[in-house]
Amino acid sequence: MKNKINIYLVEYAINAILRQKYKSLFIVTIFTLLTFLLTSVFFITNSIRYELDSTVDALPQIIVQKIKAGRHYDIDVNLVDDILGISGVNDAVARVWGYYYFENARVNFSIVGIDKYEQQYKNSFTNLVKDFDFDDINGTATMLVGSGVKRTMQSNYYKEFFNFIKPDGTLKKVRIAGIFDGDTELESNDMIIMSKDLFREIFNFEESKATDIVVKVANPEEIATVVSKIKLMFPDTRIITNHDLKVSYQNIFDYKSGVFLVLFIVALFTFFIIIYDKSSGLTSEEKREIGILKAVGWTVDDVLKEKLYESFIISFFSYIFGVGLALAYVYIFQAPLISNIFSGYSQLKTSFELPFVFDFQTLFLIFFLSVPIYIAAILIPSWKVATLEADEVIR
Amino acid sequence: MIELKNIRKIYEANKFDRVTALDNINLTVQEGELIVLKGASGSGKSTILSLIAALSKPTSGEVIVDAKQISKLSDNFSSVYRRDNIGFIFQKYNLIPTLSVKDNILLPLVSLNPHAKEVEEKIQSVMKRFHIEHKENAIVRNLSGGEQQRVAIARAYVNNPKIIIADEPTANLDEKLSHHFIDILRELKALNKTIIIATHDPLFFGLDFVDRELEIHKGKIVL
Ligand SMILES: Nc1ncnc2c1ncn2[C@@H]1O[C@H](COP(=O)(O)OP(=O)(O)OP(=O)(O)O)[C@@H](O)[C@H]1O
Ligand SMILES: [Mg+2]
């Protein structure tokens, strides 16, 4: 009997919200905005982290680069055979890849050359060479492009063909044969794939050289051993493992989200001061109302329950509303403004789609950061007034 | 039966600002009795009413109602005591101005969480009794002074309390409405309610149905 929800208190709470139209509207607006911003940032960081993780996971275990005068230099293709001879090595492939700066749009495209007779170092490539023929058809070179590249080219009126400017200034016309879908959006978005021969032609790249060599090790435990063996055999190389890359990617990302977190803690704080100021500093009428309720027989419990319902309804509604807005903003509208700050770790990358990563933990976190704090900000001052002698309050 | 024993009430804002509002008050009010407390402004009338209604506690002395120590009740039990025993018609009515007539009258019933039907019956009957049923859904702020007082009376009566307390009930009423209030008092008296009125309105002096008139002066009963 005592624990039954008192419907009259609930009605009173709803009535109280409606009676204070402007105040309620103000609080709902601020509260919704707050949850919206917080949720958006969490959604975006989660999505990007997810992309990043899958990108890093798809990276080769070991990359071998040639270093000359402290700089990354083209590596001899012959090294592949020597590396294959190291025990524990499953496979080694010479890669040719690079960046092409597209002046009109001021973006960099990543260009990868692949050879269909080679073992591919990426799953997505293996499928590609099965389905697609990179050989020149009727004397025209072809390539596949990522969706971001496609958009960029299209908006610069390259619909079917694209003209690369070669090092000697002459043009190379290449047909855009289709869209390439990689393992992750982040990776494939700014990527162009073509045959190694075409790549060498566009960049005037020597036949006997490659950009780097990727090495596959059967047992991940042996990566360190293989790395030291390669280092011993070829002292003029730099060896990067996917673990190293993961750390550096993570550092950049964590730095950015750290900056954001600080900004948002400041914002959160400000919002709560505003809300606290507007809602908890009880006006004399509100105090009087509590006094009257006590005078006509409400207990402190009744008053607090009513305030609890009132603040819960307001804050929960705002929370749901804010989360809904954030969902729409991030996943339907692709988070204009905020996402750029995060995605630009290569400043010139073309924009990409945020994958939908729904994370209940985040939603819980934001819920517990906002709703109970707001409720407490309402209940504590009400409790203070409700425990005073009624006579003092209504006099 | 209401008993006040050796009541002293001192308001102390700080050490240098003490007001002895009541000084050794002894008073017994029988069930069904109607008494009028008279006295100048600041004499302590409202303070007595507030002690009887457990809206405040005496500095020393005891308030006993139906053999219960009202002055020793915890805050929660004070509320329950008021809800079950007291109908208080405040000087400034103390209605919630932004609520409707009906919602104001509902307030004393809320914490009992009764059935909707029972609530509706009680409210309708009390609105009829005090002639405010035509304003059922009007917002209290928009009512005239007389109407507001009738809402206050209806709210005080809705729980059918044994004790009815009114503080300066005619202070904001014209003569016609004041006479009307006296008629209502007569009716409540006939229902065998214990009634305590604080007033300095001469209209209440020498009424045939008033059992006793007490004069308060500087916190003491002088007559
Ligand atoms: N909360 C309070 N703090 C300090 N002094 C108070 C307080 N309440 C009442 N007093 C003082 O106690 C005395 C008695 O007040 P009370 O309100 O009981 O008088 P009253 O007889 O009802 O006067 P009135 O006819 O003006 O309503 C007054 O001097 C008043 O100023
Ligand atoms: Mg008074």
XYZ file of C-alpha atoms and ligand atoms in Angstrom:
650
model
C 0.000 0.000 0.000
C 2.770 2.381 1.002
C 4.832 1.586 -2.083
C 2.057 2.027 -4.571
C 2.734 4.890 -6.929
C 0.579 7.805 -5.931
C -1.133 8.852 -9.110
C -2.122 12.205 -7.602
C 1.534 13.037 -7.005
C 2.350 12.134 -10.599
C -0.499 14.309 -11.819
C 0.669 17.110 -9.598
C 4.188 16.767 -11.026
C 2.973 16.925 -14.629
C 0.768 19.829 -13.742
C 3.719 21.608 -12.115
C 5.807 21.214 -15.273
C 3.008 22.635 -17.398
C 2.285 25.455 -14.961
C 5.866 26.707 -15.206
C 5.889 26.720 -18.979
C 8.885 28.957 -19.587
C 11.060 27.556 -16.888
C 10.342 23.996 -18.026
C 10.953 24.889 -21.635
C 14.236 26.526 -20.746
C 15.439 23.519 -18.781
C 14.343 21.066 -21.462
C 16.177 23.107 -24.092
C 19.443 23.339 -22.159
C 19.248 19.742 -21.038
C 18.467 18.448 -24.516
C 21.323 20.459 -25.972
C 23.688 19.082 -23.378
C 22.780 15.437 -23.939
C 22.783 16.033 -27.658
C 26.335 17.418 -27.658
C 27.719 14.847 -25.262
C 26.084 11.947 -27.046
C 27.187 13.209 -30.451
C 30.812 13.441 -29.419
C 30.717 10.011 -27.845
C 29.030 8.553 -30.900
C 31.575 10.128 -33.230
C 34.585 9.061 -31.205
C 33.202 5.562 -30.906
C 32.614 5.321 -34.619
C 36.050 6.616 -35.474
C 37.700 4.395 -32.909
C 35.885 1.461 -34.440
C 37.082 2.455 -37.902
C 40.569 2.980 -36.634
C 40.702 -0.366 -34.903
C 39.528 -2.202 -37.973
C 41.966 -0.236 -40.126
C 44.851 -1.056 -37.857
C 43.834 -4.686 -37.615
C 43.893 -4.896 -41.391
C 47.439 -3.537 -41.483
C 50.290 -5.866 -42.364
C 52.138 -7.406 -39.457
C 55.542 -6.175 -40.598
C 56.510 -3.449 -43.031
C 60.107 -3.184 -44.215
C 61.278 0.176 -45.536
C 64.633 1.171 -46.902
C 66.248 4.080 -45.143
C 68.819 6.278 -46.823
C 70.225 9.341 -45.099
C 67.520 8.930 -42.508
C 64.756 9.084 -45.062
C 62.338 6.552 -46.431
C 63.602 5.388 -49.795
C 62.561 2.928 -52.509
C 63.476 -0.623 -51.634
C 64.965 -3.334 -53.870
C 62.424 -5.918 -54.987
C 65.120 -8.617 -54.691
C 64.949 -8.396 -50.905
C 61.655 -10.287 -51.057
C 63.411 -13.556 -51.874
C 65.887 -13.168 -49.017
C 63.135 -12.385 -46.549
C 61.110 -15.390 -47.723
C 64.104 -17.479 -46.718
C 63.835 -16.491 -43.061
C 62.224 -19.226 -41.012
C 58.806 -18.305 -39.658
C 58.012 -16.035 -42.582
C 54.896 -17.089 -44.378
C 54.871 -14.582 -47.145
C 56.548 -11.379 -48.323
C 55.203 -8.990 -50.936
C 56.721 -5.865 -52.464
C 54.212 -3.037 -52.436
C 54.036 -0.021 -54.627
C 51.915 2.794 -53.315
C 52.017 6.521 -52.812
C 50.057 9.700 -52.649
C 48.813 11.715 -55.537
C 48.061 15.332 -54.803
C 45.002 16.447 -56.733
C 45.526 20.159 -57.062
C 41.989 21.171 -58.072
C 40.395 19.715 -54.982
C 43.470 20.099 -52.770
C 43.309 16.554 -51.493
C 45.654 13.612 -51.453
C 44.590 10.316 -52.944
C 46.331 7.157 -51.783
C 47.255 5.106 -54.799
C 48.028 1.402 -54.542
C 49.425 -0.715 -57.332
C 48.542 -4.396 -57.298
C 49.621 -7.377 -59.334
C 47.005 -9.990 -59.975
C 49.519 -12.885 -60.104
C 50.898 -12.095 -56.692
C 49.660 -13.216 -53.318
C 47.647 -10.231 -52.045
C 48.434 -8.832 -48.632
C 44.865 -7.722 -48.030
C 41.661 -9.753 -48.148
C 39.801 -7.044 -49.981
C 42.446 -7.082 -52.708
C 42.241 -10.833 -53.143
C 38.563 -10.514 -54.003
C 39.297 -7.586 -56.248
C 41.768 -9.328 -58.530
C 39.337 -12.205 -58.879
C 36.496 -9.994 -60.070
C 38.281 -7.277 -61.900
C 40.699 -7.113 -64.786
C 43.242 -4.335 -64.503
C 44.784 -5.024 -67.883
C 44.431 -2.241 -70.368
C 41.269 -2.684 -72.342
C 41.594 -1.385 -75.899
C 44.708 0.424 -74.888
C 43.021 2.427 -72.123
C 44.310 2.081 -68.576
C 41.730 1.479 -65.823
C 41.504 1.913 -62.086
C 39.129 1.450 -59.183
C 38.466 4.304 -56.788
C 37.104 4.666 -53.273
C 33.764 6.358 -52.828
C 35.289 9.575 -51.497
C 37.632 9.753 -54.458
C 34.734 9.163 -56.801
C 32.823 12.073 -55.273
C 35.803 14.384 -55.419
C 36.522 13.536 -59.023
C 32.915 13.877 -60.017
C 32.584 17.306 -58.488
C 35.595 18.287 -60.605
C 33.914 16.994 -63.756
C 35.975 13.818 -64.067
C 33.131 11.398 -64.530
C 34.536 8.575 -66.611
C 38.195 9.388 -66.945
C 40.813 11.030 -64.855
C 44.004 12.683 -66.049
C 47.083 12.087 -63.926
C 49.951 14.488 -64.373
C 53.173 12.511 -64.720
C 56.518 13.728 -63.321
C 57.551 14.981 -66.777
C 54.361 17.045 -67.047
C 52.580 14.907 -69.602
C 49.087 13.578 -68.929
C 48.015 9.998 -68.397
C 44.355 9.342 -69.019
C 42.865 6.551 -66.875
C 39.344 5.169 -67.000
C 37.384 5.103 -63.726
C 36.149 1.546 -63.922
C 34.277 1.296 -60.658
C 34.091 1.816 -56.961
C 36.239 -0.061 -54.548
C 34.845 -1.142 -51.165
C 37.566 -1.892 -48.676
C 37.427 -3.495 -45.281
C 36.700 -0.152 -43.719
C 35.347 3.109 -44.948
C 38.194 5.057 -43.411
C 40.698 3.056 -45.415
C 39.036 2.744 -48.786
C 37.553 6.197 -48.926
C 40.549 8.038 -50.347
C 42.096 5.062 -52.114
C 42.742 4.377 -55.770
C 43.697 0.923 -56.989
C 45.440 0.191 -60.247
C 47.921 -2.248 -61.733
C 51.541 -2.027 -60.662
C 52.569 -1.275 -64.244
C 50.236 1.685 -64.479
C 51.420 2.900 -61.081
C 55.055 2.731 -62.219
C 54.165 4.634 -65.365
C 52.309 7.448 -63.604
C 54.990 8.000 -60.974
C 57.977 7.040 -63.157
C 58.821 4.295 -60.674
C 61.703 1.908 -61.459
C 60.851 -1.713 -62.266
C 63.323 -3.134 -59.741
C 62.093 -0.984 -56.866
C 59.103 -1.007 -54.546
C 57.762 1.361 -51.903
C 58.118 -1.169 -49.142
C 57.845 -4.866 -48.404
C 55.150 -6.380 -46.231
C 55.860 -9.580 -44.390
C 53.426 -12.115 -43.036
C 54.457 -14.266 -40.098
C 52.611 -17.503 -39.409
C 52.796 -17.206 -35.664
C 52.296 -13.669 -34.281
C 54.516 -14.635 -31.302
C 57.474 -14.789 -33.661
C 57.115 -11.280 -35.044
C 59.852 -9.910 -32.780
C 62.309 -12.654 -33.814
C 61.616 -12.156 -37.502
C 62.025 -8.402 -37.097
C 65.460 -8.787 -35.530
C 66.550 -11.232 -38.231
C 65.551 -8.851 -41.022
C 67.313 -6.030 -39.219
C 70.451 -8.150 -39.016
C 70.357 -9.049 -42.701
C 69.549 -5.539 -43.918
C 70.880 -2.909 -41.522
C 69.727 -0.088 -43.816
C 66.031 -0.793 -43.243
C 63.402 0.463 -40.897
C 60.917 -2.120 -39.700
C 57.454 -1.158 -38.564
C 55.110 -3.625 -36.931
C 51.345 -3.252 -36.789
C 51.692 -2.899 -33.063
C 53.822 0.252 -33.533
C 51.239 1.670 -35.913
C 48.412 0.924 -33.614
C 50.126 2.845 -30.854
C 50.808 5.894 -32.971
C 47.314 5.992 -34.449
C 45.907 5.610 -30.996
C 48.086 8.435 -29.707
C 46.848 10.869 -32.309
C 43.284 9.842 -31.715
C 43.525 9.898 -27.955
C 45.104 13.310 -28.093
C 42.235 14.661 -30.129
C 39.557 13.075 -28.038
C 41.391 14.207 -24.920
C 41.193 17.805 -26.052
C 37.553 17.245 -26.727
C 36.940 15.661 -23.402
C 38.401 18.664 -21.611
C 36.255 21.016 -23.672
C 33.225 18.971 -22.889
C 33.862 18.759 -19.220
C 34.017 22.540 -19.230
C 30.792 22.699 -21.243
C 29.136 20.175 -18.973
C 30.126 22.165 -15.965
C 28.790 25.384 -17.435
C 25.528 23.752 -18.358
C 25.079 22.417 -14.895
C 25.743 25.758 -13.350
C 23.071 27.249 -15.594
C 20.636 24.471 -14.832
C 21.435 24.510 -11.156
C 20.961 28.236 -11.053
C 17.681 28.142 -12.926
C 16.138 25.184 -11.247
C 17.438 24.738 -7.773
C 17.505 28.229 -6.433
C 13.907 27.972 -5.317
C 11.944 31.161 -5.793
C 9.916 32.460 -2.869
C 6.741 31.212 -4.572
C 8.197 27.735 -4.907
C 9.237 27.719 -1.273
C 5.814 28.940 -0.282
C 4.202 26.202 -2.348
C 6.174 23.556 -0.483
C 5.162 25.194 2.805
C 1.502 25.147 1.807
C 1.653 21.502 0.796
C 3.167 20.648 4.153
C 0.560 22.753 5.950
C -2.307 20.843 4.337
C -0.872 17.501 5.345
C 1.803 16.476 2.851
C 4.759 14.756 4.458
C 8.358 15.501 3.475
C 8.190 12.188 1.623
C 5.218 13.332 -0.421
C 6.946 16.574 -1.347
C 10.159 14.817 -2.340
C 8.342 12.165 -4.346
C 6.503 14.827 -6.252
C 9.783 16.670 -6.939
C 11.378 13.400 -7.968
C 8.645 12.715 -10.503
C 8.803 16.257 -11.747
C 12.567 16.306 -12.249
C 12.636 12.773 -13.611
C 9.996 13.509 -16.223
C 11.799 16.673 -17.335
C 15.283 15.207 -17.402
C 14.367 11.836 -18.855
C 12.352 13.430 -21.606
C 15.241 15.781 -22.411
C 17.693 12.894 -22.329
C 15.678 10.801 -24.779
C 15.154 13.823 -26.964
C 18.868 14.704 -26.935
C 19.960 11.149 -27.715
C 17.456 10.992 -30.566
C 18.779 14.217 -32.001
C 22.354 12.981 -31.673
C 21.511 9.741 -33.479
C 20.015 11.690 -36.329
C 22.857 14.199 -36.373
C 25.668 11.666 -36.368
C 24.310 8.772 -38.373
C 21.804 10.391 -40.704
C 23.449 13.762 -41.290
C 26.998 12.431 -40.742
C 27.855 14.938 -38.021
C 28.638 18.108 -39.945
C 31.226 20.334 -38.177
C 32.326 18.045 -35.359
C 33.437 15.033 -37.358
C 35.970 17.050 -39.351
C 37.967 17.732 -36.247
C 38.415 14.042 -35.671
C 38.767 12.615 -39.134
C 41.468 14.985 -40.271
C 44.451 13.116 -38.880
C 45.741 13.238 -42.348
C 44.591 16.787 -42.840
C 43.971 16.351 -46.528
C 41.969 13.183 -46.392
C 38.672 13.159 -48.117
C 35.675 12.993 -45.816
C 34.248 9.608 -44.959
C 31.075 7.987 -43.685
C 30.664 7.273 -39.978
C 29.836 3.627 -39.387
C 26.941 2.955 -37.046
C 28.332 1.753 -33.744
C 25.639 1.572 -31.122
C 27.088 1.528 -27.688
C 24.786 1.115 -24.698
C 27.618 1.789 -22.318
C 27.951 5.301 -23.670
C 24.237 5.902 -23.349
C 24.277 4.665 -19.773
C 27.259 6.837 -18.989
C 25.571 9.954 -20.313
C 22.363 9.013 -18.557
C 24.127 8.732 -15.226
C 26.085 11.915 -15.856
C 22.926 13.919 -16.392
C 19.607 12.610 -15.104
C 20.500 11.694 -11.493
C 22.630 14.813 -11.094
C 19.761 16.960 -12.231
C 17.337 15.152 -9.954
C 19.692 15.676 -7.036
C 20.028 19.364 -7.908
C 16.247 19.629 -7.583
C 15.717 17.365 -4.596
C 18.352 18.764 -2.269
C 17.037 22.347 -2.078
C 13.444 21.088 -1.963
C 14.362 18.808 0.869
C 15.941 21.715 2.732
C 12.743 23.741 2.455
C 10.457 20.807 3.152
C 12.178 20.004 6.426
C 11.803 23.534 7.750
C 8.890 24.308 10.054
C 5.922 24.907 7.785
C 5.051 28.028 9.735
C 8.406 29.608 8.872
C 7.937 29.017 5.179
C 4.371 30.257 4.699
C 4.438 33.207 7.067
C -10.022 18.143 23.460
C -7.177 20.591 22.967
C -4.922 21.513 25.864
C -2.154 24.094 25.935
C -0.006 23.791 29.040
C 2.484 26.464 30.132
C 3.204 27.396 26.566
C 6.081 29.717 25.893
C 7.121 30.647 22.380
C 10.210 32.689 21.778
C 11.268 33.721 18.277
C 14.988 34.187 18.161
C 16.421 35.568 14.968
C 19.720 36.083 16.796
C 20.989 36.704 20.318
C 19.980 40.343 20.316
C 16.653 39.911 18.609
C 14.356 37.802 20.740
C 10.579 38.113 20.673
C 8.531 36.439 23.345
C 5.420 35.808 21.273
C 3.657 33.674 23.898
C 4.287 33.741 27.600
C 2.866 30.993 29.801
C -0.329 30.222 27.949
C -2.756 27.741 29.516
C -5.893 26.921 27.603
C -8.322 24.050 27.239
C -10.791 23.796 24.372
C -13.508 21.153 24.585
C -14.721 19.151 21.661
C -17.370 21.047 19.706
C -16.481 24.302 21.371
C -16.119 27.510 19.370
C -13.737 30.054 20.778
C -12.661 33.439 19.499
C -9.188 34.777 20.206
C -9.135 38.559 20.235
C -6.238 40.934 20.584
C -4.190 43.631 18.944
C -1.838 42.984 16.102
C 1.278 41.216 17.285
C -0.340 39.930 20.458
C 0.313 36.289 19.566
C -2.994 34.989 18.160
C -1.540 33.459 15.007
C 1.229 31.867 17.019
C -1.323 30.003 19.164
C -3.141 28.742 16.063
C 0.093 27.567 14.496
C 1.046 25.607 17.627
C -2.337 23.880 17.734
C -1.964 22.932 14.078
C 1.594 21.635 14.695
C 2.903 24.087 12.103
C 5.454 25.109 14.695
C 6.695 23.891 18.051
C 6.578 25.691 21.388
C 9.844 26.763 23.004
C 8.543 25.150 26.175
C 5.265 23.682 27.382
C 2.963 21.100 25.855
C 0.230 20.971 23.242
C -2.029 17.984 23.801
C -4.804 17.058 21.410
C -7.010 14.080 22.224
C -4.409 12.925 24.742
C -1.604 13.067 22.201
C 1.532 15.157 22.637
C 1.330 17.214 19.466
C 4.325 19.364 20.372
C 6.584 16.306 20.434
C 5.601 14.852 17.068
C 8.221 14.323 14.381
C 7.885 16.339 11.219
C 6.240 13.472 9.338
C 3.714 12.757 12.065
C 2.949 16.462 12.329
C 1.936 16.372 8.663
C -0.198 13.305 9.185
C -1.779 14.891 12.269
C -2.675 18.004 10.268
C -4.025 15.970 7.403
C -6.286 13.887 9.664
C -7.381 16.452 12.245
C -6.950 20.045 11.177
C -8.693 22.268 8.679
C -6.786 25.536 8.584
C -8.207 28.645 6.924
C -5.191 30.915 6.633
C -5.310 34.663 6.773
C -3.832 34.931 3.282
C -5.692 31.741 2.311
C -2.428 30.088 1.232
C -3.930 28.651 -1.918
C -1.679 27.704 -4.824
C -2.541 30.528 -7.200
C -1.687 28.755 -10.446
C -3.795 25.682 -9.722
C -7.508 25.305 -10.382
C -10.125 25.428 -7.615
C -10.559 21.701 -7.773
C -6.838 20.933 -7.655
C -6.426 23.193 -4.628
C -9.223 21.441 -2.778
C -7.694 18.083 -3.700
C -4.381 18.822 -1.949
C -5.185 17.529 1.572
C -6.402 14.244 0.062
C -3.308 13.563 -2.041
C -1.118 11.791 0.470
C -3.910 9.323 1.319
C -3.877 8.170 -2.320
C -7.609 7.412 -2.290
C -9.775 6.081 -5.109
C -10.626 8.548 -7.827
C -14.338 8.111 -7.245
C -14.084 8.871 -3.564
C -11.992 11.951 -4.319
C -14.478 13.206 -6.864
C -17.388 12.751 -4.467
C -15.646 14.545 -1.617
C -14.580 17.464 -3.773
C -17.979 17.876 -5.408
C -19.790 17.777 -2.102
C -17.498 20.281 -0.426
C -17.633 22.639 -3.427
C -21.415 22.558 -3.256
C -21.464 23.121 0.470
C -19.356 26.260 0.141
C -20.872 27.463 -3.141
C -17.844 27.361 -5.365
C -18.830 24.472 -7.676
C -19.476 26.851 -10.600
C -15.741 27.759 -10.515
C -14.502 24.174 -10.382
C -11.913 24.571 -13.135
C -11.103 28.238 -12.718
C -7.513 29.139 -11.841
C -7.463 30.428 -8.284
C -5.403 33.512 -9.155
C -8.301 34.799 -11.242
C -10.909 34.528 -8.491
C -12.263 37.324 -6.326
C -11.275 37.533 -2.646
C -14.576 36.059 -1.463
C -14.334 33.185 -3.923
C -10.764 32.505 -2.883
C -11.843 32.343 0.722
C -14.573 29.844 -0.123
C -11.933 27.696 -1.845
C -9.789 27.955 1.288
C -12.734 26.895 3.439
C -13.570 24.028 1.106
C -9.966 22.849 1.226
C -9.932 23.057 5.024
C -13.121 21.028 5.180
C -12.532 18.370 2.517
C -10.918 15.881 4.897
C -13.765 16.346 7.347
C -11.426 17.401 10.187
C -12.470 17.573 13.832
C -10.770 20.912 14.378
C -11.232 23.979 12.228
C -8.931 26.923 12.629
C -9.386 30.302 10.982
C -6.897 33.176 11.156
C -8.429 36.614 10.516
C -11.073 35.111 8.238
C -12.781 38.402 7.474
C -9.695 40.582 7.057
C -10.019 40.693 3.278
C -13.809 40.564 2.960
C -16.473 43.228 2.661
C -19.350 43.310 5.117
C -21.718 41.161 3.093
C -19.127 38.437 2.610
C -18.130 38.677 6.272
C -21.730 37.973 7.266
C -21.728 35.090 4.874
C -18.638 33.670 6.570
C -20.364 33.926 9.940
C -23.234 31.886 8.509
C -20.751 29.254 7.429
C -19.280 29.238 10.944
C -22.700 28.680 12.405
C -23.149 25.740 10.077
C -19.769 24.238 11.042
C -20.588 24.692 14.708
C -23.826 22.822 14.155
C -21.740 19.966 12.721
C -20.034 19.777 16.130
C -16.618 20.881 14.907
C -14.136 22.304 17.359
C -13.489 25.796 16.047
C -10.864 28.368 16.923
C -10.951 31.806 15.355
C -8.320 34.513 15.668
C -9.678 37.937 14.820
C -9.939 41.546 15.809
C -13.084 42.041 13.740
C -15.879 43.265 16.102
C -18.361 41.365 13.968
C -17.387 38.228 15.879
C -17.907 39.696 19.308
C -21.029 38.702 21.212
C -22.293 36.131 18.692
C -24.837 33.752 20.221
C -23.119 30.546 19.050
C -19.633 31.521 20.236
C -18.805 29.684 23.436
C -15.913 31.819 24.668
C -14.023 34.930 23.746
C -10.435 35.228 24.953
C -8.384 38.380 24.905
C -4.684 37.974 24.162
C -2.327 40.726 25.146
C 1.423 40.638 24.657
C 1.498 36.859 24.607
C -0.738 36.316 27.622
C -4.393 35.433 27.972
C -5.836 38.353 29.888
C -9.535 37.580 29.831
N 8.888 33.812 12.495
C 8.950 34.852 13.359
N 10.131 35.392 13.643
C 10.231 36.417 14.516
N 9.188 36.970 15.138
C 7.963 36.459 14.881
C 7.781 35.382 13.972
N 6.466 35.097 13.928
C 5.852 35.968 14.773
N 6.730 36.783 15.328
C 6.429 37.814 16.305
O 5.647 37.223 17.336
C 4.669 38.108 17.782
C 3.306 37.469 17.669
O 2.978 37.304 16.308
P 1.564 36.773 15.838
O 1.657 36.645 14.374
O 1.205 35.585 16.605
O 0.600 37.978 16.210
P -0.937 38.172 15.856
O -1.629 38.366 17.093
O -1.377 37.067 14.969
O -0.896 39.523 15.031
P -1.811 39.948 13.765
O -3.100 40.361 14.356
O -1.048 41.113 13.196
O -1.887 38.802 12.880
C 4.806 39.357 16.937
O 5.542 40.325 17.659
C 5.584 38.915 15.736
O 6.363 39.941 15.230
Mg -1.969 36.932 13.022
